[in-house]
Short mmCIF file of C-alpha atoms and ligand atoms in Angstrom, two decimals:
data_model
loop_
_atom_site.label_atom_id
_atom_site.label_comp_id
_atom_site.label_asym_id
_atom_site.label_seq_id
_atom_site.Cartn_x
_atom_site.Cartn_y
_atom_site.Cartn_z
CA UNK A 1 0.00 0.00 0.00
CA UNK A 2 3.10 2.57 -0.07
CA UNK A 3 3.17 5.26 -2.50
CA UNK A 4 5.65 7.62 -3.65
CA UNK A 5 5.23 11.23 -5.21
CA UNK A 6 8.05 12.69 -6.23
CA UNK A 7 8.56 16.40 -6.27
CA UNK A 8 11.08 17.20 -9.21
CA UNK A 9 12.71 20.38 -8.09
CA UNK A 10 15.89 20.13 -9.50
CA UNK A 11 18.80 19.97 -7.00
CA UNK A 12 15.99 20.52 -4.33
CA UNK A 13 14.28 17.28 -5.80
CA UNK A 14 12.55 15.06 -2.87
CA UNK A 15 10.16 12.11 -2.42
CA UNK A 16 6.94 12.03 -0.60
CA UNK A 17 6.46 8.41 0.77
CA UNK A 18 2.94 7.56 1.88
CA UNK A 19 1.24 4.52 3.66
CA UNK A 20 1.18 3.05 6.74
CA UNK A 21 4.01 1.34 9.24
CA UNK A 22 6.69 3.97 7.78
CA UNK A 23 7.34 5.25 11.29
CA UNK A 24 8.68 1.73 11.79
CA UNK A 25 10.66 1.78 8.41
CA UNK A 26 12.14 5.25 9.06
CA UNK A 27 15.56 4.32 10.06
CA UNK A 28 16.55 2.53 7.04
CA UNK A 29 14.73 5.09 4.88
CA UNK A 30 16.33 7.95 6.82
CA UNK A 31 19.85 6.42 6.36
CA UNK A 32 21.19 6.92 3.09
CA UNK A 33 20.54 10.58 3.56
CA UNK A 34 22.73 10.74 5.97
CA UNK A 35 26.84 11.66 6.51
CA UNK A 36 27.08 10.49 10.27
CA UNK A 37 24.54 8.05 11.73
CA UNK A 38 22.87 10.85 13.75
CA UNK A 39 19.72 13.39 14.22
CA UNK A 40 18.37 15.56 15.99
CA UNK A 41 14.03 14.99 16.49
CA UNK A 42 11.64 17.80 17.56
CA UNK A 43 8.01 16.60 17.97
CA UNK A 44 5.36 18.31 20.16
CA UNK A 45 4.28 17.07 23.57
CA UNK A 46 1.65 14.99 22.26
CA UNK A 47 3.10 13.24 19.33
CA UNK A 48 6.14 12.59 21.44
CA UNK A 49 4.14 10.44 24.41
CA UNK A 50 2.84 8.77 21.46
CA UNK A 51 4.85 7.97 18.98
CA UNK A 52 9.00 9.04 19.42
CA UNK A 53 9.88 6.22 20.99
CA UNK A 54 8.94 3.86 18.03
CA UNK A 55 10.46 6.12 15.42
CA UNK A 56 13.97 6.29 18.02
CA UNK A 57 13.34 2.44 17.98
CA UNK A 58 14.00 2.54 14.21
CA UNK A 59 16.71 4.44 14.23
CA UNK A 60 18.63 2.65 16.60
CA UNK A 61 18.03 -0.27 14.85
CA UNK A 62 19.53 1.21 11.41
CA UNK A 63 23.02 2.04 13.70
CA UNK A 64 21.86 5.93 13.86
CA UNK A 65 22.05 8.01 16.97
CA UNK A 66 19.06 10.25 17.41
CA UNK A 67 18.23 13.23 20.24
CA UNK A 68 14.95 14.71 21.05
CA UNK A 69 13.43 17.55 22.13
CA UNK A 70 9.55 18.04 22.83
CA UNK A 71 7.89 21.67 23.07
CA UNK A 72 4.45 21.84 23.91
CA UNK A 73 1.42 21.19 21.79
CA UNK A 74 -0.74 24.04 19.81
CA UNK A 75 -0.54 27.19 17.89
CA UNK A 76 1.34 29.07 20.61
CA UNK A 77 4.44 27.21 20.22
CA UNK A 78 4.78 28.59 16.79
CA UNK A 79 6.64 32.13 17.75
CA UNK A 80 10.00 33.40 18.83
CA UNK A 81 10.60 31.79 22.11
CA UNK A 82 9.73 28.47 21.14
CA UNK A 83 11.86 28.83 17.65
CA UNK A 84 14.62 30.17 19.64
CA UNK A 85 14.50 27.27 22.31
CA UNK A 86 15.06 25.19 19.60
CA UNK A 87 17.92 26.42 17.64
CA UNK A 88 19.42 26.61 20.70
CA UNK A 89 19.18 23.07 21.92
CA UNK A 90 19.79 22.50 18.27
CA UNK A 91 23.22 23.94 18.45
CA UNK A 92 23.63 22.49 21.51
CA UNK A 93 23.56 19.08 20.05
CA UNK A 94 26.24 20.18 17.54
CA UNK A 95 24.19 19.86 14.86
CA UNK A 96 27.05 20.27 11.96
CA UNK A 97 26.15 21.94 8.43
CA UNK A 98 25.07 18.16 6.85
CA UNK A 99 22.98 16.83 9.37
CA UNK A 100 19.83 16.35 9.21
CA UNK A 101 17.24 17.31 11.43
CA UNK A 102 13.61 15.79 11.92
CA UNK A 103 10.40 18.13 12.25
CA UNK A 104 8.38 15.10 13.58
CA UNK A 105 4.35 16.49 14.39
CA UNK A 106 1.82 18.41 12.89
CA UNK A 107 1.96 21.95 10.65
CA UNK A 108 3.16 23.62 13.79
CA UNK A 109 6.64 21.80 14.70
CA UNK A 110 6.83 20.94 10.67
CA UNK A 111 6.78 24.75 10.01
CA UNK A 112 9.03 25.72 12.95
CA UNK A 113 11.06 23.10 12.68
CA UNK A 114 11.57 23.64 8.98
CA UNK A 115 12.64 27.05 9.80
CA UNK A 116 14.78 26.39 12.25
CA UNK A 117 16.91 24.17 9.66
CA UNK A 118 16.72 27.17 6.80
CA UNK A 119 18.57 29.25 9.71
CA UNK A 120 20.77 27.59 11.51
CA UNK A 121 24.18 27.59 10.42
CA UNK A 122 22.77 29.05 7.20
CA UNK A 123 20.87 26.17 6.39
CA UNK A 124 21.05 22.35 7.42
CA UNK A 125 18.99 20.06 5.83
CA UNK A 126 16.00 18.54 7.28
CA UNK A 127 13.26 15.72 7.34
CA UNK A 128 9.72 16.13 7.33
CA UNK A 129 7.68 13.00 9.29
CA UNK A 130 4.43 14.57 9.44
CA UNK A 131 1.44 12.95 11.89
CA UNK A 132 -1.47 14.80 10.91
CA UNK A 133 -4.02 14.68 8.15
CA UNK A 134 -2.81 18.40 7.74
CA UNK A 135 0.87 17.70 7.40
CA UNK A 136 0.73 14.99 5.62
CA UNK A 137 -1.25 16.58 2.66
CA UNK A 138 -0.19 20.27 2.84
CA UNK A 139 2.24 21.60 5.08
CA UNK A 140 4.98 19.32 5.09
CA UNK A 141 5.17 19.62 0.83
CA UNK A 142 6.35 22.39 -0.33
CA UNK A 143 8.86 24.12 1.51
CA UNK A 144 7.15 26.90 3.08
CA UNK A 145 8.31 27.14 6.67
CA UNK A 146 8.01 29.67 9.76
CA UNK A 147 6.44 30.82 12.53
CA UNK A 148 3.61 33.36 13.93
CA UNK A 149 4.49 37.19 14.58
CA UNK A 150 2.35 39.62 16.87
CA UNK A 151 1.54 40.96 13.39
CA UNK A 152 -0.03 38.23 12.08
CA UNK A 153 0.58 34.28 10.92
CA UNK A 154 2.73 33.00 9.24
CA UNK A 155 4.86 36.31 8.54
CA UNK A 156 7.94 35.74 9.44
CA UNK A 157 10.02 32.70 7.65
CA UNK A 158 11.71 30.99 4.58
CA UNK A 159 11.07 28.50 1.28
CA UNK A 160 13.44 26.02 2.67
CA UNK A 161 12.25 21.91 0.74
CA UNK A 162 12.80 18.78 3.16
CA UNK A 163 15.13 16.15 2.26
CA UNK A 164 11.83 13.53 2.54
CA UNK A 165 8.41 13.33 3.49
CA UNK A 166 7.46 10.23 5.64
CA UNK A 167 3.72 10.56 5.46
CA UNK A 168 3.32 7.43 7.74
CA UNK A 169 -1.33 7.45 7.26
CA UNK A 170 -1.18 4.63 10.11
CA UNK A 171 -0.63 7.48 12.57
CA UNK A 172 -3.33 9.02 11.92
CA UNK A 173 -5.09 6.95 13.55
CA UNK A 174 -4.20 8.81 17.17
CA UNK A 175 -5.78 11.58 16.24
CA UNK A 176 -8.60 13.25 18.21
CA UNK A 177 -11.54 13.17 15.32
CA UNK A 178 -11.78 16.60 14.92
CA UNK A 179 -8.29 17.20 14.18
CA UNK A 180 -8.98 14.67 11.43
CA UNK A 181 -11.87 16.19 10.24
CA UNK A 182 -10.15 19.87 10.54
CA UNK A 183 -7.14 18.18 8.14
CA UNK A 184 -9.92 17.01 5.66
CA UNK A 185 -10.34 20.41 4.69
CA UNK A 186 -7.54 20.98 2.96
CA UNK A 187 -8.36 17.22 1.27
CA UNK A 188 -11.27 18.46 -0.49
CA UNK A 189 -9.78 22.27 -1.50
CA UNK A 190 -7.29 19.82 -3.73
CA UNK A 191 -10.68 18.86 -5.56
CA UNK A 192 -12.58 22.05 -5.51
CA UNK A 193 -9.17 24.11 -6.57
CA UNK A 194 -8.49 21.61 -9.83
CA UNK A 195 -9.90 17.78 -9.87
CA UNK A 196 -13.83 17.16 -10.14
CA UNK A 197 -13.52 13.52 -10.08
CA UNK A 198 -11.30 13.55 -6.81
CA UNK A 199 -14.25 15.57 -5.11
CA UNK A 200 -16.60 13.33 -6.66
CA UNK A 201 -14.93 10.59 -5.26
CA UNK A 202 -14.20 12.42 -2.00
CA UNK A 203 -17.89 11.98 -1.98
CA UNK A 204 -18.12 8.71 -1.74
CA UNK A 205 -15.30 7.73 -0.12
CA UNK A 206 -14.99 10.58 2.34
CA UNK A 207 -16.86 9.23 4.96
CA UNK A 208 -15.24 5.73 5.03
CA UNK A 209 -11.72 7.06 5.02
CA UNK A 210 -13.03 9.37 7.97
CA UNK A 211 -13.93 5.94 9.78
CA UNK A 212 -10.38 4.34 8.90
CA UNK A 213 -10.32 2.74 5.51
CA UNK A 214 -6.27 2.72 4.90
CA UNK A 215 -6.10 2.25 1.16
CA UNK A 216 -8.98 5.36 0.97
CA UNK A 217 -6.56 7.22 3.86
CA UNK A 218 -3.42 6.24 1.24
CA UNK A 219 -5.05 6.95 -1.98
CA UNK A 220 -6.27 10.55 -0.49
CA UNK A 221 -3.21 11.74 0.94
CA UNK A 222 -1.51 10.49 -2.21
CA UNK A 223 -3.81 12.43 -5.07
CA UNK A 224 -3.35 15.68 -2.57
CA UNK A 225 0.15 15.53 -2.52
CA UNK A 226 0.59 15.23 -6.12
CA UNK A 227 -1.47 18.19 -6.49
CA UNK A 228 0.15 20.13 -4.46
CA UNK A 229 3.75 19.04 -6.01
CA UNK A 230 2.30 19.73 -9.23
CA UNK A 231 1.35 23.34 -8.28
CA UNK A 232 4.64 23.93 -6.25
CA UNK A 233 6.92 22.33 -8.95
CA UNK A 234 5.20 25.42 -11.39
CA UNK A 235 5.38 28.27 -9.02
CA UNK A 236 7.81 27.23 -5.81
CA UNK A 237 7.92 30.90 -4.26
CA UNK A 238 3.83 31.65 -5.12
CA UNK A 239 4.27 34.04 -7.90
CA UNK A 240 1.35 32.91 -9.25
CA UNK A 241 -0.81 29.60 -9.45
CA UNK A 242 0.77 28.54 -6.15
CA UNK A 243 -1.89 31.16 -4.49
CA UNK A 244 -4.40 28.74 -5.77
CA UNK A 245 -3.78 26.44 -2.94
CA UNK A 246 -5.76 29.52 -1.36
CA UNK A 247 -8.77 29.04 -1.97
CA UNK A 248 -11.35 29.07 1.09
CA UNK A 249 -7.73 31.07 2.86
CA UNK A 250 -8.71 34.35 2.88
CA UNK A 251 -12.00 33.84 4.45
CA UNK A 252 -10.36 31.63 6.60
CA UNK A 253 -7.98 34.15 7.74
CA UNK A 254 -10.14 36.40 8.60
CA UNK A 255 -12.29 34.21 10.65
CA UNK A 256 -8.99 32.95 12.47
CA UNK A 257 -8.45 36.33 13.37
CA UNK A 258 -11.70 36.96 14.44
CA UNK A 259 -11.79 33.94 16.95
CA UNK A 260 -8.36 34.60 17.78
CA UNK A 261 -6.83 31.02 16.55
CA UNK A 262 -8.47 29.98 19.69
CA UNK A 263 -10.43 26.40 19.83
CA UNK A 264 -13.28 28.16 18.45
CA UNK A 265 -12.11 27.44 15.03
CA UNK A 266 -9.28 24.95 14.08
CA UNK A 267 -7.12 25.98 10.78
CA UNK A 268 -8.21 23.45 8.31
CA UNK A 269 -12.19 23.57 9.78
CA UNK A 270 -11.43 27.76 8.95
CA UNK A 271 -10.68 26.21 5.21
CA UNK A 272 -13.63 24.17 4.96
CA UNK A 273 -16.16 27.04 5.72
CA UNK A 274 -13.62 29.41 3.77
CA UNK A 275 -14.35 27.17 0.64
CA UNK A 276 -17.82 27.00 1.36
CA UNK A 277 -18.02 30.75 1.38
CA UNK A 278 -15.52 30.94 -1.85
CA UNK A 279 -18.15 29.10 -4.03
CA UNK A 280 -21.01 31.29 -2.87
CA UNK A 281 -19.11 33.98 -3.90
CA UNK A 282 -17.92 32.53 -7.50
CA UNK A 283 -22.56 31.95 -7.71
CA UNK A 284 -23.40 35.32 -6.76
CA UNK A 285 -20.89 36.38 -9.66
CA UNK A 286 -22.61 34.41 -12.10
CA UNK A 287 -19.42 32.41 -12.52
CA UNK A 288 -20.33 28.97 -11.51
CA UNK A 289 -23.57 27.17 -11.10
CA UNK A 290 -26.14 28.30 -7.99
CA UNK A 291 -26.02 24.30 -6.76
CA UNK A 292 -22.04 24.11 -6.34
CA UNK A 293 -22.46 25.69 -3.19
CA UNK A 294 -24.63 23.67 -1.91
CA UNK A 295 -22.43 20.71 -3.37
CA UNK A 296 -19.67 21.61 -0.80
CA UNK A 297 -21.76 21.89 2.13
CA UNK A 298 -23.89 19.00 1.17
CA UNK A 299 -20.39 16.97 1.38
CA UNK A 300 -19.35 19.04 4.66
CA UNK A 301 -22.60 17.84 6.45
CA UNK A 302 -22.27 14.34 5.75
CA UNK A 303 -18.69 14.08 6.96
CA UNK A 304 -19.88 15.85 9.97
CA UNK A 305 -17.43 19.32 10.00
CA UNK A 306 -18.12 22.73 10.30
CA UNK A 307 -19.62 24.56 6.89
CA UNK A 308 -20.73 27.44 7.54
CA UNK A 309 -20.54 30.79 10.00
CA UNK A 310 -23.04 29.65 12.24
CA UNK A 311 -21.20 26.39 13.06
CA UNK A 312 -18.41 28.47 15.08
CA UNK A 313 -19.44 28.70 18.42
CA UNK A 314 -19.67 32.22 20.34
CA UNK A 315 -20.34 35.73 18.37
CA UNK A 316 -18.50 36.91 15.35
CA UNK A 317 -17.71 40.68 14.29
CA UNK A 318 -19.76 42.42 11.16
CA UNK A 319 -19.55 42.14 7.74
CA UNK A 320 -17.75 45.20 7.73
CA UNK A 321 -15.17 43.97 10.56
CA UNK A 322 -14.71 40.57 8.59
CA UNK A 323 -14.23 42.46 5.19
CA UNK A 324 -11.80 44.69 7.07
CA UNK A 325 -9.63 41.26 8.50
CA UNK A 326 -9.91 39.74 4.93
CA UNK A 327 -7.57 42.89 3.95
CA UNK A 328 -5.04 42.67 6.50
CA UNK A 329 -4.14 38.82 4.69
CA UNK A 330 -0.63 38.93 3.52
CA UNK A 331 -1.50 37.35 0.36
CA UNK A 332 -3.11 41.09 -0.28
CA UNK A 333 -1.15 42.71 -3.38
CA UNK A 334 -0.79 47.24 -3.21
CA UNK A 335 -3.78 46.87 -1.43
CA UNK A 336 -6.22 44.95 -3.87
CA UNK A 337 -8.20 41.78 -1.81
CA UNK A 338 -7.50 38.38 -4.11
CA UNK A 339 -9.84 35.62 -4.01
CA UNK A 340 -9.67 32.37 -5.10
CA UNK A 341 -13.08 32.25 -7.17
CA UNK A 342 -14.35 28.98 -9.21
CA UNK A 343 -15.92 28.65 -12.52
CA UNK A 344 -17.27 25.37 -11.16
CA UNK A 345 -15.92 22.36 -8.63
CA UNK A 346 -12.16 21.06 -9.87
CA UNK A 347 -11.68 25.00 -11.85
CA UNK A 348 -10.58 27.48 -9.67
CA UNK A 349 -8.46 30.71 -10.44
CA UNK A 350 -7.31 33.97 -8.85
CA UNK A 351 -8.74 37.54 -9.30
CA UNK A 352 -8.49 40.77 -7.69
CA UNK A 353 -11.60 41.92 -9.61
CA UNK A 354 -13.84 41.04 -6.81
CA UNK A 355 -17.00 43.86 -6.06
CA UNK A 356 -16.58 44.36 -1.92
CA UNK A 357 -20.11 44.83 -2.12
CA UNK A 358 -20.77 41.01 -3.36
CA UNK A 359 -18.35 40.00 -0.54
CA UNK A 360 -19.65 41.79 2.17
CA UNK A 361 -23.17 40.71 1.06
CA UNK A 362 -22.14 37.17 1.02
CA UNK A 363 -20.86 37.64 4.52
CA UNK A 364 -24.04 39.16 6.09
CA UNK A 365 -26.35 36.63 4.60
CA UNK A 366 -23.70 33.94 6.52
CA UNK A 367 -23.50 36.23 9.63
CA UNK A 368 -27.90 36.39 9.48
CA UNK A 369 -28.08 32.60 9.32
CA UNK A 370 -26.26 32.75 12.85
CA UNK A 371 -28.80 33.67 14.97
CA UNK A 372 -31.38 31.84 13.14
P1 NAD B 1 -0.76 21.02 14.87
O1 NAD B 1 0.63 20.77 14.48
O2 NAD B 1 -1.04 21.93 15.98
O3 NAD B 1 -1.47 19.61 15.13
C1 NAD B 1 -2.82 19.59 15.59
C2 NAD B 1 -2.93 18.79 16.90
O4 NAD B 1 -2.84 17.41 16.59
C3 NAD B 1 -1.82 19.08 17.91
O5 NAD B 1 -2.38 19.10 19.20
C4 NAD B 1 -0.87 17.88 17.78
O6 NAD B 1 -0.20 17.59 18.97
C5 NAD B 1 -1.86 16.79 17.44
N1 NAD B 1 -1.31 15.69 16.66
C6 NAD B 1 -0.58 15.75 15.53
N2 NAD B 1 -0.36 14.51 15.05
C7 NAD B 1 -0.98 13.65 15.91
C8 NAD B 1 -1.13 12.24 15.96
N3 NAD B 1 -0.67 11.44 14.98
N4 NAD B 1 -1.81 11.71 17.00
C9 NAD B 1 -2.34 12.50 17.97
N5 NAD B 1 -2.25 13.83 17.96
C10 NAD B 1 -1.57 14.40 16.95
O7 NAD B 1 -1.62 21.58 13.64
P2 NAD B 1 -1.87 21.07 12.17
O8 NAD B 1 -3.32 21.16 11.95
O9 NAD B 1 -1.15 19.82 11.87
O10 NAD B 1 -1.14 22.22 11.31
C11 NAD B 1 -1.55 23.56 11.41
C12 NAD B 1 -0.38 24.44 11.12
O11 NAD B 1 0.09 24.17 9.79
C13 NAD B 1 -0.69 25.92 11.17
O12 NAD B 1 0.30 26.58 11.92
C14 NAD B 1 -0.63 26.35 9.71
O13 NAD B 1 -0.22 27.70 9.56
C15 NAD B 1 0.38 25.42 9.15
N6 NAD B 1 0.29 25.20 7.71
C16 NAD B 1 1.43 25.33 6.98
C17 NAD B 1 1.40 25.12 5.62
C18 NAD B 1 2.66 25.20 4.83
O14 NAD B 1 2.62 25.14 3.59
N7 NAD B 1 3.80 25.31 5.48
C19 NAD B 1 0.21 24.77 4.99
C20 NAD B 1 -0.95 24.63 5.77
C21 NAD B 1 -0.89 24.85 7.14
#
């Protein structure tokens, strides 16, 4: 059941291997990267009780010396004082310029992580092993690393590709449901953004890799990877199409912001709602049919994650305030809002020519369902 997708970057070329029981394979797939048998791990609190001791299992038993360090679970550990822990216990492990070091987690420690290895001594290299439906089909591809300013997400960092991608799907299996569902997302943008029939069959099979079907889990992870490798391989530092792995984003943003990345609203549950609202938008413009929003909810409902405005919990600001949030996005350009739009399900494309009225209407019908 193990895939591979390989990301053909030139001398930053790397595979992507999917399916399950990698974790126990990673030693001897970890070694011929390798100039000394040793690494340096950083996982989060969680994913270490759960699962470092089987992947250090591994590599002792390929001859390779590994180190750990665990910083707590969640958002918060995505700033400056975590980072800096870590490329300090990083150095103090003597991590020399062709090591390797292993971002082991979720988007959080593979993003910080990542970082941490564009920086430190100017660059080491670095492995992704990512544990969550997230990771595995988004942030751990692509190269995009960093971590969380007062200013906003995501704004401080560097394009910096892994080495490899373990995307081990048997892990997934320790995750809390919703974390699951919040990953699934970003699963379904892949369809809505460019491939019909992998919605279509997202619709079928959604709910029974939900409930643990490993090939569907494989198969899943697999076709989102290679869309995402597709799209990074034409635009690696988002000059263009790469922003298409936006769509739902700005929306999403905005209602991060809003509910202050708290519990209220996980990331990839933000994406799900954000697509939701995305094709609503492309209807009102006349652009795609009046049933494809429907479509994605229709599909949200049934695997049993949050669709639309009213399905975040506690009050939300105005139309106005969210249209306001939406422009603060760093994926704004001299001041013009971009939106991922769709001229149906599987054809997305970006535009700046978007009438703030349509949005903000869009948003207050949402916002008017709430208390309904
Ligand atoms: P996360 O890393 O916080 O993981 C979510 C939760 O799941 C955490 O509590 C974690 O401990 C737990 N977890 C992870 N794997 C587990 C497992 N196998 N078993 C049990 N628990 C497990 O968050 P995430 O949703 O993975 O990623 C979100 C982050 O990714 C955000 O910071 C976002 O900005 C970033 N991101 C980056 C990119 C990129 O291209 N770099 C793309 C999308 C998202």
């Amino acid at each position: 059941m193990l895939e591979t997708v390989h990301v053909p970057l030139d001398s930053r070329a790397y595979n992507v291997e999917i399916g399950p029981g990698l974790l126990e394979q990673a030693g001897r797939r970890i070694a011929p990267f390798l100039a000394r048998p040793k690494v340096s791990i950083v996982t989060d609190e969680t994913v270490g009780a759960l699962h470092l001791a089987t992947l250090q299992d591994s590599l002792r038993r390929a001859g390779i010396e590994s180190t750990a360090l665990s910083l707590p679970a969640g958002e918060a550990t995505k700033g400056w004082p975590e980072f800096s822990r870590t490329v300090d216990w990083l150095l103090e492990q003597k991590v020399e310029r062709r090591d390797l070091v292993i971002a082991f987690g979720g988007g959080v420690i593979g993003d910080l992580v990542g970082f941490a290895a564009a920086v430190l001594r100017r660059g080491v290299g670095f492995i992704q092993i990512p544990t969550s439906l997230l990771a595995q089909v988004d942030s751990s591809v692509g190269g995009k690393t960093g971590i969380n300013s007062v200013h906003g997400k995501n704004l401080i960092g560097a394009f910096h590709q892994p080495r490899l991608v373990l995307a081990d799907t048997a892990i997934l299996g320790t995750l809390t449901e919703r974390d699951f569902l919040a990953g699934y997302g970003e699963v379904m943008k892949y369809g809505l953004l460019g491939d019909a029939a992998f919605f279509e069959w997202l619709e079928t099979m959604g709910p029974k890799l939900a409930a643990g079907d490993m090939a569907a889990r494989v198969s899943a992870v697999r076709r989102s990877v290679e869309m995402k490798a597709e799209i990074v391989v034409r635009d690696e530092t988002e000059q263009g199409d790469r922003a298409l792995l936006n769509l739902g984003h700005t929306f999403c943003h905005a209602l991060e912001t809003a509910t202050g990345y708290s519990d209220r609203l996980l990331h990839g549950e933000g994406v799900a709602i954000g697509c939701a609202l995305a094709f609503e938008l492309s209807a009102r413009l006349g652009l795609c049919a009046q049933e494809d929003p429907s479509r994605v909810r229709a599909h949200l409902a049934e695997m049993g994650t949050k669709r639309d405005l009213r399905d975040i919990p506690g009050d939300l600001p105005s139309a106005d305030d969210l249209l306001t949030l939406m422009g603060q996005d760093k994926k704004v350009l001299d001041g013009q809002l971009r939106f991922i739009l769709a001229r149906g399900i599987g054809d997305a494309f970006v535009t700046s020519d978007v009438p703030r009225d349509t949005v903000r209407a869009v948003l207050q019908d949402a916002l008017d369902q709430c208390g309904a």
